Coordinates of C-alpha atoms in Angstrom, one line a residue:
M1 CA -117.7 -241.1 88.4
D2 CA -114.1 -240.6 89.6
L3 CA -113.0 -239.7 86.1
V4 CA -115.7 -237.2 85.7
R5 CA -114.8 -235.7 89.0
I6 CA -111.1 -235.3 88.3
Q7 CA -111.5 -234.1 84.7
P8 CA -111.5 -230.4 85.6
E9 CA -108.3 -230.8 87.6
V10 CA -106.7 -232.5 84.6
N11 CA -107.8 -229.7 82.3
H12 CA -106.4 -227.1 84.8
F13 CA -103.1 -229.0 84.9
Y14 CA -102.8 -229.0 81.1
S15 CA -103.7 -225.3 81.0
R16 CA -100.9 -224.5 83.4
L17 CA -98.5 -226.8 81.5
K18 CA -99.4 -225.0 78.3
A19 CA -98.8 -221.6 79.9
L20 CA -95.5 -222.9 81.2
Q21 CA -94.6 -224.0 77.7
Y22 CA -95.4 -220.6 76.3
L23 CA -93.4 -218.9 79.0
T24 CA -90.5 -221.1 78.3
I25 CA -90.7 -220.3 74.6
L26 CA -90.9 -216.6 75.4
L27 CA -87.9 -216.8 77.7
F28 CA -86.0 -218.7 75.1
L29 CA -86.8 -216.1 72.5
F30 CA -85.9 -213.3 74.9
F31 CA -82.5 -214.8 75.6
L32 CA -82.0 -215.6 71.9
S33 CA -82.7 -211.9 71.1
A34 CA -80.4 -210.7 73.8
F35 CA -77.7 -213.1 72.5
W36 CA -78.2 -211.8 69.0
Y37 CA -78.1 -208.2 70.3
L38 CA -74.9 -208.7 72.2
Q39 CA -73.0 -211.1 69.9
V40 CA -74.1 -209.9 66.5
I41 CA -75.4 -206.3 66.5
H42 CA -73.0 -204.9 69.2
H43 CA -70.3 -207.4 68.7
D44 CA -67.6 -204.8 67.9
Y45 CA -68.5 -202.6 70.9
Y46 CA -68.5 -205.4 73.5
S47 CA -65.5 -207.0 71.9
Q48 CA -63.6 -203.7 72.3
L49 CA -64.8 -203.4 76.0
A50 CA -63.5 -206.9 76.6
E51 CA -60.2 -206.1 75.0
N52 CA -59.9 -202.9 77.0
N53 CA -60.0 -205.1 80.1
H54 CA -56.7 -206.7 79.3
L55 CA -55.1 -204.4 76.7
R56 CA -53.5 -201.0 77.4
I57 CA -52.0 -198.4 75.1
V58 CA -49.2 -196.5 76.8
P59 CA -48.4 -193.4 74.7
L60 CA -44.8 -192.5 73.8
R61 CA -44.8 -188.8 73.2
A62 CA -42.8 -187.5 70.2
P63 CA -40.6 -184.5 70.8
R64 CA -41.6 -181.4 68.9
G65 CA -39.1 -180.0 66.3
A66 CA -36.6 -177.3 67.3
I67 CA -36.9 -173.7 66.2
L68 CA -33.5 -172.1 65.5
D69 CA -32.4 -168.6 64.6
C70 CA -30.2 -167.8 61.6
R71 CA -27.1 -168.7 63.6
G72 CA -28.4 -172.0 64.8
E73 CA -29.2 -170.7 68.2
L74 CA -32.1 -172.5 69.9
L75 CA -35.3 -170.4 70.2
A76 CA -37.7 -173.3 71.0
G77 CA -36.8 -176.8 72.1
N78 CA -37.9 -179.4 74.6
R79 CA -37.0 -180.6 78.1
P80 CA -38.0 -183.9 79.7
S81 CA -41.0 -183.8 82.0
Y82 CA -43.0 -186.4 83.9
N83 CA -46.8 -186.7 84.1
I84 CA -48.8 -188.8 86.4
A85 CA -51.6 -190.6 84.5
I86 CA -54.3 -193.1 85.4
F87 CA -56.0 -196.0 83.5
R88 CA -59.7 -196.4 84.0
S89 CA -59.9 -200.2 83.3
G90 CA -61.6 -202.0 86.1
F91 CA -63.5 -198.9 87.1
N92 CA -66.9 -197.6 85.9
S93 CA -65.6 -194.1 85.4
A94 CA -62.7 -191.7 85.9
R95 CA -64.5 -190.4 89.0
E96 CA -64.4 -193.9 90.5
A97 CA -60.7 -194.3 89.5
L98 CA -59.8 -191.1 91.1
S99 CA -61.7 -192.0 94.2
N100 CA -59.6 -195.2 94.4
I101 CA -56.4 -193.2 94.7
K102 CA -57.5 -190.2 96.6
S103 CA -56.0 -191.3 100.0
F104 CA -52.7 -192.0 98.3
F105 CA -52.6 -189.3 95.6
P106 CA -55.2 -186.6 96.2
L107 CA -55.9 -184.0 93.5
Q108 CA -56.7 -180.4 93.6
P109 CA -60.3 -179.6 92.6
E110 CA -59.1 -177.9 89.4
E111 CA -57.1 -181.0 88.5
A112 CA -60.0 -183.3 89.1
T113 CA -62.3 -181.2 87.0
A114 CA -59.8 -181.2 84.1
V115 CA -59.5 -185.0 84.3
L116 CA -63.3 -185.5 84.2
Q117 CA -63.6 -183.1 81.2
A118 CA -60.9 -185.0 79.4
E119 CA -62.5 -188.3 80.0
R120 CA -65.1 -187.7 77.3
S121 CA -62.5 -187.6 74.5
I122 CA -59.8 -190.1 75.6
P123 CA -60.4 -193.8 74.7
L124 CA -60.8 -196.2 77.6
N125 CA -57.6 -198.1 76.9
R126 CA -55.5 -194.9 77.0
P127 CA -54.4 -193.1 80.2
L128 CA -55.8 -189.8 81.6
V129 CA -53.2 -187.4 82.7
I130 CA -54.0 -186.3 86.3
R131 CA -50.9 -184.2 87.0
E132 CA -48.6 -182.5 84.5
D133 CA -44.9 -181.8 84.9
T134 CA -44.7 -183.3 88.3
S135 CA -41.8 -183.4 90.7
F136 CA -39.2 -186.2 91.1
E137 CA -40.5 -186.8 94.6
E138 CA -44.0 -187.6 93.3
V139 CA -42.6 -189.7 90.5
A140 CA -40.7 -191.8 93.1
L141 CA -43.8 -192.0 95.3
V142 CA -45.9 -193.4 92.4
E143 CA -43.3 -195.8 91.3
S144 CA -42.8 -197.1 94.8
R145 CA -46.6 -198.0 95.1
K146 CA -47.0 -199.5 91.6
A147 CA -47.8 -202.9 93.0
V148 CA -50.7 -201.4 95.1
Y149 CA -51.9 -199.0 92.4
P150 CA -51.1 -200.6 89.1
N151 CA -53.5 -198.2 87.3
L152 CA -51.2 -195.3 87.9
L153 CA -48.6 -194.5 85.3
V154 CA -45.6 -192.2 85.1
E155 CA -45.6 -190.8 81.6
V156 CA -42.5 -189.2 80.1
E157 CA -43.3 -186.2 77.9
P158 CA -41.1 -183.8 76.1
K159 CA -42.2 -180.4 77.4
R160 CA -41.9 -177.4 75.1
L161 CA -39.1 -175.0 76.3
Y162 CA -38.4 -171.5 75.2
P163 CA -35.0 -170.8 76.7
Y164 CA -35.1 -167.0 76.2
H165 CA -38.6 -166.6 77.6
Q166 CA -40.1 -163.4 76.1
L167 CA -37.6 -163.1 73.3
A168 CA -39.6 -162.8 70.0
A169 CA -42.5 -164.6 71.7
P170 CA -45.3 -163.2 69.4
V171 CA -43.2 -164.3 66.4
I172 CA -42.2 -167.8 67.6
G173 CA -45.6 -168.3 69.2
H174 CA -46.7 -171.0 71.7
I175 CA -48.4 -174.3 71.8
G176 CA -51.7 -175.4 73.4
E177 CA -54.2 -178.2 73.5
L178 CA -56.1 -179.0 70.3
N179 CA -59.5 -177.3 70.6
S180 CA -62.9 -178.5 69.3
R181 CA -62.8 -176.2 66.4
E182 CA -59.4 -177.4 65.3
L183 CA -60.5 -181.0 65.6
E184 CA -63.0 -180.3 62.8
D185 CA -60.4 -178.7 60.6
S186 CA -58.9 -180.9 57.9
A187 CA -55.5 -179.3 58.6
Y188 CA -55.4 -181.2 61.9
R189 CA -56.7 -184.5 60.7
R190 CA -53.7 -186.4 61.9
F191 CA -54.1 -185.1 65.5
K192 CA -56.4 -186.3 68.2
A193 CA -58.1 -184.7 71.2
G194 CA -55.6 -183.8 73.9
D195 CA -52.6 -183.3 71.5
L196 CA -50.6 -180.1 71.8
V197 CA -50.3 -178.0 68.6
G198 CA -49.1 -174.6 67.6
Q199 CA -51.5 -171.8 68.5
L200 CA -49.6 -168.7 67.5
G201 CA -46.8 -167.5 65.4
I202 CA -44.3 -169.9 63.7
E203 CA -45.5 -172.7 66.0
K204 CA -48.9 -172.4 64.4
V205 CA -48.0 -171.8 60.7
Y206 CA -45.4 -174.6 60.6
N207 CA -47.2 -177.0 63.0
N208 CA -47.2 -179.8 60.5
Y209 CA -43.4 -179.7 60.2
L210 CA -42.8 -179.2 64.0
A211 CA -45.2 -181.7 65.4
G212 CA -43.8 -185.2 65.7
I213 CA -45.7 -188.5 65.5
D214 CA -46.3 -190.2 68.8
G215 CA -45.4 -193.8 69.4
W216 CA -47.1 -196.3 71.7
I217 CA -46.7 -199.5 73.6
K218 CA -49.5 -202.1 73.5
Q219 CA -49.5 -204.0 76.8
M220 CA -51.4 -207.1 78.0
V221 CA -52.3 -206.7 81.7
N222 CA -53.9 -209.0 84.2
S223 CA -57.1 -208.5 86.2
K224 CA -55.2 -206.4 88.7
G225 CA -53.9 -204.1 86.0
S226 CA -50.3 -205.3 86.2
Q227 CA -48.4 -205.7 83.0
V228 CA -48.1 -209.3 81.8
R229 CA -46.2 -208.7 78.6
V230 CA -45.6 -206.2 75.8
L231 CA -47.5 -207.1 72.6
Q232 CA -46.2 -204.4 70.3
R233 CA -44.2 -201.2 70.3
Q234 CA -44.1 -198.2 67.9
E235 CA -41.3 -195.7 68.4
P236 CA -42.1 -192.0 68.2
K237 CA -40.8 -189.8 65.4
S238 CA -39.6 -186.4 66.3
G239 CA -40.7 -183.2 64.5
R240 CA -38.7 -181.4 61.9
T241 CA -36.2 -178.6 62.8
I242 CA -37.0 -175.1 61.5
T243 CA -34.4 -172.5 61.0
L244 CA -35.6 -168.9 60.8
T245 CA -34.1 -165.7 59.3
L246 CA -34.3 -164.0 62.7
D247 CA -31.0 -163.0 64.3
S248 CA -31.6 -163.6 68.0
H249 CA -28.7 -161.4 69.1
L250 CA -30.1 -158.4 67.1
Q251 CA -33.6 -159.2 68.3
R252 CA -32.5 -159.3 72.0
Y253 CA -30.7 -156.0 71.7
I254 CA -33.6 -154.2 70.1
E255 CA -36.0 -155.6 72.7
S256 CA -33.7 -154.1 75.3
L257 CA -34.2 -150.7 73.6
F258 CA -37.9 -151.0 74.1
S259 CA -37.7 -151.7 77.8
G260 CA -40.6 -149.8 79.4
L261 CA -42.0 -148.8 76.1
R262 CA -44.9 -150.0 74.0
G263 CA -44.3 -150.4 70.3
A264 CA -42.8 -152.4 67.5
A265 CA -39.8 -152.7 65.3
V266 CA -39.0 -154.5 62.0
V267 CA -35.6 -155.2 60.5
L268 CA -35.5 -156.8 57.1
S269 CA -33.4 -157.2 54.0
P270 CA -34.7 -155.0 51.1
Q271 CA -33.0 -157.4 48.7
S272 CA -34.9 -160.5 49.7
G273 CA -37.7 -159.8 52.2
A274 CA -35.9 -161.9 54.9
I275 CA -36.9 -160.6 58.4
M276 CA -33.9 -160.3 60.7
A277 CA -35.8 -158.9 63.7
M278 CA -39.5 -158.4 64.6
V279 CA -39.9 -156.8 68.0
N280 CA -43.1 -156.4 70.0
S281 CA -43.3 -154.6 73.3
P282 CA -44.8 -155.7 75.6
S283 CA -44.4 -159.4 74.9
F284 CA -45.1 -162.6 76.9
D285 CA -43.5 -165.8 78.1
P286 CA -44.6 -168.7 76.0
N287 CA -43.4 -171.2 78.6
L288 CA -46.6 -170.3 80.5
F289 CA -48.6 -172.2 77.8
S290 CA -46.4 -175.3 77.8
R291 CA -48.7 -176.7 80.6
R292 CA -52.2 -176.1 81.8
L293 CA -52.8 -172.7 83.4
S294 CA -54.9 -172.6 86.6
S295 CA -57.6 -170.0 87.0
A296 CA -55.4 -168.1 89.3
G297 CA -52.6 -168.3 86.7
W298 CA -54.8 -167.0 84.0
S299 CA -56.1 -164.2 86.1
E300 CA -52.5 -163.2 87.0
W301 CA -51.5 -163.3 83.3
L302 CA -54.5 -161.4 82.0
G303 CA -54.1 -158.7 84.7
N304 CA -50.4 -158.1 83.8
P305 CA -50.2 -154.9 81.6
F306 CA -46.7 -156.0 80.4
Y307 CA -47.9 -159.2 78.8
S308 CA -49.4 -159.2 75.4
L309 CA -50.0 -162.0 72.8
Q310 CA -50.4 -159.4 70.1
N311 CA -47.9 -159.2 67.2
R312 CA -48.0 -155.4 66.8
C313 CA -45.9 -155.7 63.6
I314 CA -48.8 -157.4 61.7
Q315 CA -51.9 -157.2 63.8
N316 CA -52.0 -153.6 65.2
L317 CA -53.0 -150.9 62.8
Y318 CA -51.6 -147.4 63.1
P319 CA -51.8 -144.1 61.2
P320 CA -48.3 -143.7 59.6
G321 CA -48.1 -139.9 60.1
S322 CA -45.5 -138.1 58.0
A323 CA -43.8 -141.3 57.0
F324 CA -46.7 -141.6 54.5
K325 CA -45.4 -138.4 52.8
L326 CA -42.9 -140.6 50.9
L327 CA -45.8 -142.3 49.2
I328 CA -47.4 -138.9 48.3
A329 CA -44.1 -137.8 46.8
I330 CA -43.8 -140.9 44.7
A331 CA -47.4 -140.6 43.4
A332 CA -47.0 -136.9 42.6
L333 CA -43.8 -137.4 40.7
E334 CA -45.3 -140.4 38.8
E335 CA -48.4 -138.4 37.9
E336 CA -46.2 -135.4 36.9
L337 CA -48.1 -133.1 39.3
I338 CA -44.8 -131.8 40.6
T339 CA -41.2 -131.7 39.6
P340 CA -38.3 -132.1 42.1
S341 CA -37.3 -128.4 41.7
A342 CA -40.8 -126.9 41.7
K343 CA -41.4 -124.8 44.8
L344 CA -44.5 -124.2 46.9
Y345 CA -44.7 -121.7 49.7
C346 CA -45.3 -122.6 53.4
Y347 CA -46.6 -119.8 55.7
G348 CA -47.1 -122.2 58.6
A349 CA -50.7 -123.0 57.5
I350 CA -52.9 -123.1 54.4
Y351 CA -56.6 -122.6 53.9
L352 CA -58.2 -125.4 51.8
Y353 CA -62.0 -126.1 51.5
R354 CA -62.6 -123.2 54.0
H355 CA -60.6 -124.9 56.6
R356 CA -57.2 -124.0 58.1
F357 CA -54.6 -126.8 57.9
S358 CA -51.5 -126.2 60.0
C359 CA -47.9 -127.1 59.5
H360 CA -45.9 -128.3 62.5
A361 CA -43.4 -125.4 61.9
L362 CA -45.6 -122.6 63.1
G363 CA -43.5 -119.9 61.4
G364 CA -43.6 -121.8 58.1
H365 CA -40.8 -123.3 55.9
G366 CA -40.9 -120.6 53.2
L367 CA -40.2 -121.8 49.7
V368 CA -40.2 -125.6 49.7
D369 CA -39.2 -128.0 46.9
L370 CA -39.4 -131.8 47.0
Y371 CA -36.1 -132.3 48.8
K372 CA -36.8 -129.7 51.5
G373 CA -40.4 -130.9 51.8
I374 CA -39.2 -134.4 52.7
V375 CA -36.2 -133.3 54.8
H376 CA -38.2 -130.9 57.0
S377 CA -41.5 -132.9 56.6
C378 CA -43.5 -129.8 55.5
N379 CA -47.2 -130.4 56.0
V380 CA -48.2 -127.5 53.7
Y381 CA -46.2 -128.8 50.8
F382 CA -47.8 -132.3 51.1
Y383 CA -51.3 -130.9 51.7
Q384 CA -51.1 -129.4 48.2
L385 CA -49.7 -132.6 46.6
G386 CA -52.5 -134.6 48.2
Q387 CA -55.1 -132.1 47.0
R388 CA -53.8 -132.5 43.4
L389 CA -53.7 -136.3 43.6
G390 CA -57.1 -137.0 45.2
A391 CA -58.0 -139.8 47.5
N392 CA -58.5 -142.5 44.8
R393 CA -55.0 -142.0 43.2
I394 CA -53.4 -141.9 46.7
A395 CA -55.1 -145.2 47.6
A396 CA -54.1 -146.8 44.3
Y397 CA -50.4 -145.9 44.7
A398 CA -50.5 -147.0 48.4
N399 CA -51.9 -150.4 47.6
K400 CA -49.4 -150.9 44.7
L401 CA -46.5 -150.0 47.1
G402 CA -47.7 -152.5 49.8
L403 CA -49.7 -150.2 52.1
G404 CA -53.2 -151.2 53.2
V405 CA -52.8 -154.7 51.8
K406 CA -51.5 -157.9 53.5
T407 CA -47.8 -158.6 52.9
G408 CA -48.2 -162.4 52.8
V409 CA -45.7 -162.9 55.6
D410 CA -45.6 -166.5 57.0
L411 CA -47.4 -165.6 60.3
P412 CA -51.1 -166.0 61.2
Y413 CA -53.6 -163.3 61.8
E414 CA -52.1 -160.6 59.7
K415 CA -54.3 -157.5 59.2
E416 CA -54.9 -155.7 56.0
G417 CA -55.0 -152.1 57.1
L418 CA -56.8 -149.3 55.3
I419 CA -56.2 -146.5 52.8
P420 CA -59.6 -144.7 52.7
T421 CA -61.4 -143.7 49.6
P422 CA -64.8 -142.0 48.9
H423 CA -66.2 -145.4 47.9
W424 CA -65.0 -147.0 51.1
K425 CA -66.6 -144.3 53.2
E426 CA -69.9 -144.6 51.3
A427 CA -70.0 -148.4 51.6
Q428 CA -68.8 -148.6 55.2
R429 CA -70.3 -145.6 56.9
G430 CA -73.0 -144.5 54.5
E431 CA -71.4 -141.0 54.3
K432 CA -70.1 -138.8 51.6
W433 CA -66.4 -138.0 51.4
N434 CA -65.3 -134.6 52.7
P435 CA -62.6 -133.1 50.4
G436 CA -60.8 -132.1 53.6
E437 CA -60.3 -135.7 54.4
T438 CA -58.0 -136.0 51.4
I439 CA -55.8 -133.4 53.0
S440 CA -55.5 -135.4 56.2
V441 CA -54.8 -138.6 54.3
A442 CA -51.9 -136.8 52.5
I443 CA -49.9 -136.6 55.7
G444 CA -50.8 -140.1 56.9
Q445 CA -53.7 -139.1 59.2
G446 CA -57.4 -139.5 59.1
A447 CA -58.6 -143.1 58.5
V448 CA -55.2 -144.3 57.1
Q449 CA -54.2 -147.5 58.9
V450 CA -51.0 -149.5 58.3
T451 CA -48.9 -152.1 60.0
P452 CA -45.2 -151.7 60.8
L453 CA -44.4 -154.6 58.5
Q454 CA -46.2 -152.9 55.6
M455 CA -44.1 -149.8 56.2
A456 CA -41.0 -152.0 56.0
V457 CA -42.1 -153.6 52.7
F458 CA -42.9 -150.1 51.4
V459 CA -39.5 -148.6 52.4
S460 CA -37.7 -151.7 50.9
A461 CA -39.3 -151.0 47.5
I462 CA -37.9 -147.4 47.7
A463 CA -34.5 -148.8 48.7
N464 CA -34.2 -151.6 46.1
G465 CA -35.5 -149.7 43.1
G466 CA -39.2 -150.8 43.1
I467 CA -39.4 -154.5 43.9
I468 CA -42.0 -155.7 46.4
Y469 CA -40.8 -158.8 48.1
Q470 CA -43.0 -161.0 50.2
P471 CA -41.5 -160.9 53.7
Y472 CA -40.6 -164.2 55.3
L473 CA -39.2 -165.8 58.4
L474 CA -38.7 -169.5 57.3
E475 CA -35.2 -170.1 56.1
K476 CA -35.2 -173.9 55.9
V477 CA -36.7 -177.2 57.3
S478 CA -34.4 -180.1 58.3
D479 CA -34.8 -183.6 59.6
S480 CA -33.1 -185.1 62.6
S481 CA -30.0 -185.9 60.6
G482 CA -29.6 -182.4 59.4
R483 CA -30.7 -183.1 55.8
V484 CA -32.5 -180.0 54.4
L485 CA -36.0 -180.9 53.3
V486 CA -37.2 -177.4 52.4
H487 CA -35.1 -174.3 51.6
N488 CA -37.0 -171.0 51.3
H489 CA -36.2 -168.5 48.6
P490 CA -37.1 -164.9 48.1
K491 CA -40.5 -164.3 46.4
V492 CA -41.2 -161.3 44.3
S493 CA -44.8 -160.1 44.8
R494 CA -44.5 -157.5 42.0
R495 CA -42.1 -155.2 40.2
L496 CA -43.2 -151.6 40.1
S497 CA -43.1 -149.7 36.8
L498 CA -41.9 -146.4 38.1
K499 CA -39.9 -143.7 36.3
P500 CA -36.1 -144.2 37.0
D501 CA -35.8 -140.7 38.6
T502 CA -38.8 -141.0 41.0
L503 CA -37.3 -143.3 43.6
E504 CA -33.9 -141.6 43.3
Q505 CA -35.4 -138.2 44.2
V506 CA -37.3 -139.7 47.2
R507 CA -34.2 -141.5 48.4
K508 CA -32.2 -138.2 48.2
G509 CA -34.9 -136.6 50.4
M510 CA -34.6 -139.4 52.9
W511 CA -30.9 -139.0 53.0
G512 CA -31.3 -135.4 53.9
V513 CA -33.8 -136.3 56.7
V514 CA -30.9 -137.9 58.6
N515 CA -27.8 -136.1 57.2
D516 CA -28.9 -132.5 56.3
N517 CA -30.4 -130.9 59.4
G518 CA -33.6 -132.9 58.9
T519 CA -36.2 -134.2 61.3
G520 CA -34.4 -137.5 61.7
W521 CA -30.9 -136.2 62.6
R522 CA -31.0 -138.1 65.9
A523 CA -30.8 -141.4 64.0
W524 CA -27.4 -140.4 62.6
V525 CA -24.5 -142.7 63.3
G526 CA -20.9 -142.0 62.2
G527 CA -19.7 -144.3 59.5
I528 CA -23.1 -145.4 58.4
D529 CA -24.6 -143.7 55.4
M530 CA -28.3 -144.1 56.0
A531 CA -31.5 -142.5 54.8
G532 CA -34.9 -142.3 56.6
K533 CA -38.1 -140.5 57.4
T534 CA -39.8 -139.6 60.6
G535 CA -43.5 -139.6 61.4
T536 CA -45.6 -138.3 64.2
A537 CA -49.1 -139.7 64.0
Q538 CA -51.6 -137.7 66.0
L539 CA -54.4 -139.5 67.8
I540 CA -56.3 -136.3 68.7
S541 CA -55.5 -132.7 68.1
S542 CA -53.2 -131.2 70.8
R543 CA -54.3 -127.6 70.0
D544 CA -56.4 -127.3 73.1
W545 CA -53.7 -128.8 75.3
G546 CA -50.9 -126.6 74.2
S547 CA -48.6 -129.4 73.0
D548 CA -48.6 -133.2 72.6
K549 CA -46.6 -133.5 75.8
M550 CA -49.5 -132.1 77.8
L551 CA -51.9 -134.8 76.6
P552 CA -52.7 -137.8 78.7
P553 CA -50.1 -140.5 77.9
H554 CA -52.5 -142.8 76.1
L555 CA -53.6 -140.0 73.7
R556 CA -50.1 -138.8 72.8
S557 CA -48.9 -139.2 69.2
H558 CA -47.3 -142.4 67.9
A559 CA -43.7 -141.9 66.9
W560 CA -42.3 -143.4 63.7
F561 CA -38.9 -143.7 62.0
V562 CA -38.4 -145.7 58.7
G563 CA -35.1 -146.0 56.9
F564 CA -32.5 -148.0 55.1
A565 CA -28.7 -148.3 54.8
P566 CA -26.2 -148.1 53.3
F567 CA -27.5 -145.4 51.0
D568 CA -25.8 -146.5 47.8
H569 CA -26.2 -150.3 48.2
P570 CA -29.1 -150.8 50.7
E571 CA -28.9 -154.1 52.7
V572 CA -31.1 -153.4 55.7
V573 CA -34.4 -151.6 56.3
V574 CA -35.4 -150.5 59.8
V575 CA -38.9 -149.5 61.0
V576 CA -39.5 -148.3 64.5
L577 CA -42.8 -147.4 66.1
V578 CA -43.1 -146.1 69.6
E579 CA -46.8 -146.0 70.8
N580 CA -47.7 -142.7 72.3
G581 CA -44.0 -141.7 72.1
G582 CA -44.6 -138.2 70.8
A583 CA -42.4 -136.8 68.0
G584 CA -40.9 -139.4 65.7
G585 CA -37.6 -137.5 65.5
V586 CA -37.3 -137.5 69.3
A587 CA -38.7 -140.9 70.3
A588 CA -38.2 -143.3 67.3
A589 CA -35.2 -141.9 65.4
P590 CA -32.6 -142.5 68.2
I591 CA -33.8 -146.1 68.6
A592 CA -33.5 -146.6 64.8
G593 CA -29.9 -145.2 64.9
K594 CA -28.9 -147.7 67.5
I595 CA -30.5 -150.5 65.5
F596 CA -28.5 -149.6 62.4
E597 CA -25.3 -149.4 64.5
A598 CA -26.1 -152.8 66.1
Y599 CA -26.7 -154.3 62.7
F600 CA -23.4 -153.2 61.2
S601 CA -21.5 -154.0 64.4
R602 CA -22.9 -157.6 64.2
K603 CA -21.9 -157.7 60.5
E604 CA -18.4 -156.7 61.3
G605 CA -18.2 -159.3 64.1
A606 CA -18.1 -156.9 67.0
S607 CA -18.2 -158.6 70.4
T608 CA -21.0 -156.4 71.6
V609 CA -24.1 -155.4 69.8
G610 CA -25.0 -151.7 69.9
R611 CA -23.8 -149.0 72.2
P612 CA -25.7 -147.6 75.2
T613 CA -25.2 -143.9 74.3
L614 CA -27.5 -141.9 72.0
P615 CA -25.9 -140.8 68.7
T616 CA -24.7 -137.3 68.5
A617 CA -25.4 -135.0 65.5
P618 CA -22.7 -135.1 62.7
Q619 CA -20.6 -132.0 62.2
G620 CA -22.6 -129.2 60.6
I621 CA -25.9 -130.7 61.7
K622 CA -27.9 -128.9 64.3
S623 CA -31.1 -129.7 66.1
T624 CA -34.2 -128.2 64.5
N625 CA -37.5 -127.2 65.9
S626 CA -39.0 -129.6 63.4
Q627 CA -39.0 -132.9 65.3
E628 CA -41.5 -134.8 63.3

């Protein structure tokens, strides 16, 4: 009876025991799965986390290579700077790490935001920079509290330094933090998030030469974050030194001539394409980009009308005005549409296609041959040459001579420009070409758009007998010992097949522009046998305003002067553009004259570069109403 009575209890006990057994098996399987998950599937991840708890990588920043001018003068170098950085080991996040030090080392809201954003791309065992380029007082403060805050680090970093500030800034460029787009670019495969790379100019184009290779120290630290020992050390390797063809003395002098003006200037060798000066006004101070700019700093920078990142010599497009007449003269001579001695009459205007086209000399120039047409920049003469040539032939010659096409200069973001044709207008605007547009194109107006550097290449071809050189800035690349690794040489883009007399006739006309009562007489400098051409590129017609001077400043004509010297053996080409400067003979020619004078003074070893006074007209030369 007793057995029968207790049987249900026994059965209940065994049921509970069996359930316990199943539960035990399930728990065992659960822990086994978790163990498998942690130790096998995610072994590498958790192993790395464990290692990060006792290993640190302290970066040793490599100095960026120097940029020198042709004399060896420093244009871009480095200075020592100190950053305060923090390790996140022992904390769940950067936010928690910052909270730990806020009573001792508080950050500005913008600094904290930058750190939290950087956290996503910086490995756990590497420090996050929390304050850049800090003071010696803050460095001393952090070092004095290292025992209490072992996660703080003073990081030595070579900071990019541009000793002459705005000098040639759009050419030299600046550096900046690697952005997300660049991280995906194969050209930056050796760089990582947070690295500083060239963002503009020479700094960008030759970044792989200039950027060094960072070193590092692998440390073992204890649970408090204090260093136990150094496990490994890799020394940084500095970047290569780049020497440019730029002459900083000449560059500085020309920039002083553009004080208060907007415009550009190019000085290059017609025998090689080497650029000796490339001036942009306004410019900017690249030192501003050597560290993070605050929002207030950016606002101040963007709101300053005298700061510009733009390299006007290759990125801004301008109508060339009457300087383009040199191209028309070459094309007309080559096509035998005119001879140097053939004369056309200028009455001060001409009617073509039922439209009146005016000359800048209202009373007219009378009988005009090629020489007089260039010297006095007669519109009516070149209107007729343009009509005979037609838009397509003009464009073909312009492109062949380097206008409306990229020069291939070793700088980023170069623009192509435009020499318009009927096909272009149909394709881009869906409109038919008006024959009168050809007349405007013939004097460098209408839709014609070129860069100052293109004009320099074009004039070089006239000066050197028909060789188009690829302009360049890089002279050589050297290592830290001074050993030359790369030496640049002139590159011929093409040799023009022109009649021997064509360029000679155009050069003679250019000589007269400066030396024979021409529009460019204000460029004349005693002792320098130069040749040139002025240009006044209208933005709108000044007919309703009376004169160009009556227009609002931003609508006034652009002033050009292009030229070379010496006349018989050209060694330097000068192009000057003054935005909204008015007449080229008045605004640009005097600046060009000073540049020629400065160049030859430098060559002769003069102690000062250039003279402050405007050149006076040579004997027998008088001012003319024609100021184009």
